[in-house]
């Protein structure tokens, strides 16, 4: 942050005093005793002195920023005195001459650790984050998450800091505004969401929308205001009878009206393609009650008691009852939701929560801990802790790169869980979209590894079956089975995928070893010395980068690349010296060999002509050159025709060697109707089903039609004809023909 320095005026000192007094008031409620308040006071005095005379871009004294951050830390997040102190001190190390050691000497280890973590994040974000660069932002995201390992509070205070920077973003120059906002959307909002900080998240989202989509923001805000004015009385009329009934049942409660935020309205409009008027859940009514002291009813029972009372008054939509008490969302959210029909005929969502649930829903993780400490925890209190340990677990795995990590976090946010049953009726939680095989792995690694099929609701289904809530799932295993590569195409859960990948990796190492010796034996047998140069040439032909020799060995080891195919990858000139290459051809019949000038006997040197690239099965004709090398053409080749006309005496009629397994390059030209996934299907078909190696693809699409060519290696004309026939049957393909290279 660029700052300026100028003596504070009397007015500045007054503003500082007033803002700090506000903070003190809220902090006092949170602090357990005077000693804790003394730490807050000391932190304020220290920071105030350190930032003395310094101003923000807005012109206001700099210290107002740490004070505001500390206020968010206590009111919106609910953290205690150490975090409040750390928030007050968070810019001291970065912006003044004081060091973390100074902080440690004055405030102790924990506060120093928090300030140190905050300083590090700040340096990371300032130095190399470029707005819009996904991988750098992902890297930063990872670094920020790494501080979770030290203390989650670092991230929470950072979120408060970011929220205040968003609030004051109008003073930023435009380029910086963009950077801050996109970083906020990319990193901080998902984090706030994941940590259950609803208030922080929604405010950031609204600020993002106000600057990124000002027109939409203004339009939606105006419509909300108009709508609220119009509907205010309707909502009050809806609430009144509920209040009366709850009073009569002696509940200790409050009822709040909630209007959807501009951002969530905008997001719904955009993602669902609907208009403002089509948003039916614009309003929600929240009933928050404090459980009666000494009651034996569980919180959930009491929520249902409230539900029973209000549904005596209003009709409810049976398919919209959501019990997040029994199964909290993965960010810890708990409440009982239902949608009721008001007397004026509008659907209104009602959220029933206890005070504890409401605190957690608004403030998130810190509130959750506070209740946990006080022994108030709900049934599923550990969801958030589980998530944090999961993140930590992912972070310590060096194989996970930042982008993957980001996907994991984002997916984890968006996926909801469903519940399925074991054959014994035991309930299991699994993410939505998970397959029977995911379920198998969630039970036990061994069950997953040896799975062959599943029975869902007594019916036999494949392992790729996508589970539905309420399914009863039984996994059928066979001890001889093992994980298969294809499984990765449908497995959904991270755990199952990583088990299978680990397995394939260890299996891969075996294949690499096998492939290596296969290649060496094959090349040695051909009299070719295995040099780096040769290896690189082979690798470049299969599109494998030079530093990845294992990949080549692996592909050979599992049979994706045949050792004979390697032949085709080596330059023909070079390999022509090797006898084995020449076994592609043998003379058809001795008598047809011209006698004159013949000196080499049956061991002619043959090369295929590059003009027509004949492959085994093509009818061919050869021409003996001056040095005795026979160039073989397709009979239909115009060059061959020309040659035959001019030098009839040089004609040789070779025959393809039947046992040869070498590969030949051909080009197919393909034409068809463009549909999603067709290119994938074609290449998958060629490489997996036919086990044919593709050398290059060149396909372009225009106006719903695609056209292009694929260069690939085949053994002979039989292979090729079969491939052409099969490709022709793929839906959407209209034409497949072999063409000149
Ligand atoms: Mn700051």
XYZ file of C-alpha atoms in Angstrom, residues 125 137 141 144-145 155-156 158-160 162-163 166 179-210 212 261 263-264 266-267 331 387 406 409-410 413-414:
58
model
C 0.551 -11.481 -2.725
C -2.742 -17.281 -8.114
C -3.483 -19.931 -2.729
C -1.807 -19.139 2.043
C -3.275 -22.510 2.843
C -5.996 -17.041 7.401
C -8.970 -15.684 9.312
C -6.008 -12.175 6.541
C -9.624 -12.474 5.412
C -10.555 -9.582 7.689
C -8.808 -8.297 2.728
C -12.406 -7.425 3.538
C -12.250 -4.259 -0.391
C -5.835 -7.252 -9.148
C -7.340 -7.092 -5.673
C -10.845 -7.964 -6.839
C -9.920 -10.907 -9.001
C -7.636 -12.244 -6.305
C -10.506 -11.866 -3.880
C -12.874 -13.818 -6.101
C -10.291 -16.470 -6.836
C -8.729 -17.028 -3.446
C -10.453 -15.280 -0.568
C -14.128 -15.797 -1.295
C -13.764 -19.585 -1.666
C -11.744 -19.628 1.536
C -14.305 -17.562 3.430
C -17.016 -19.845 2.097
C -15.129 -22.939 3.089
C -14.442 -21.639 6.561
C -18.119 -20.804 6.981
C -17.647 -17.010 7.197
C -20.944 -16.105 5.608
C -20.896 -12.396 6.449
C -17.358 -11.887 5.181
C -18.016 -13.883 2.030
C -21.228 -12.074 1.068
C -19.790 -8.634 1.643
C -16.764 -9.426 -0.524
C -19.017 -10.794 -3.248
C -21.177 -7.685 -3.280
C -18.151 -5.394 -3.500
C -16.778 -7.539 -6.325
C -20.049 -7.204 -8.225
C -20.283 -3.461 -7.609
C -16.849 -5.662 -11.865
C -27.661 -10.423 -1.514
C -24.339 -10.982 -5.751
C -26.292 -14.165 -5.050
C -26.896 -11.896 -9.946
C -25.164 -15.263 -9.772
C -18.582 -26.157 5.870
C -11.851 -30.371 6.487
C -7.256 -25.507 -6.037
C -10.800 -27.067 -2.689
C -13.230 -25.669 -5.262
C -16.988 -26.579 -1.942
C -19.424 -27.315 -4.666
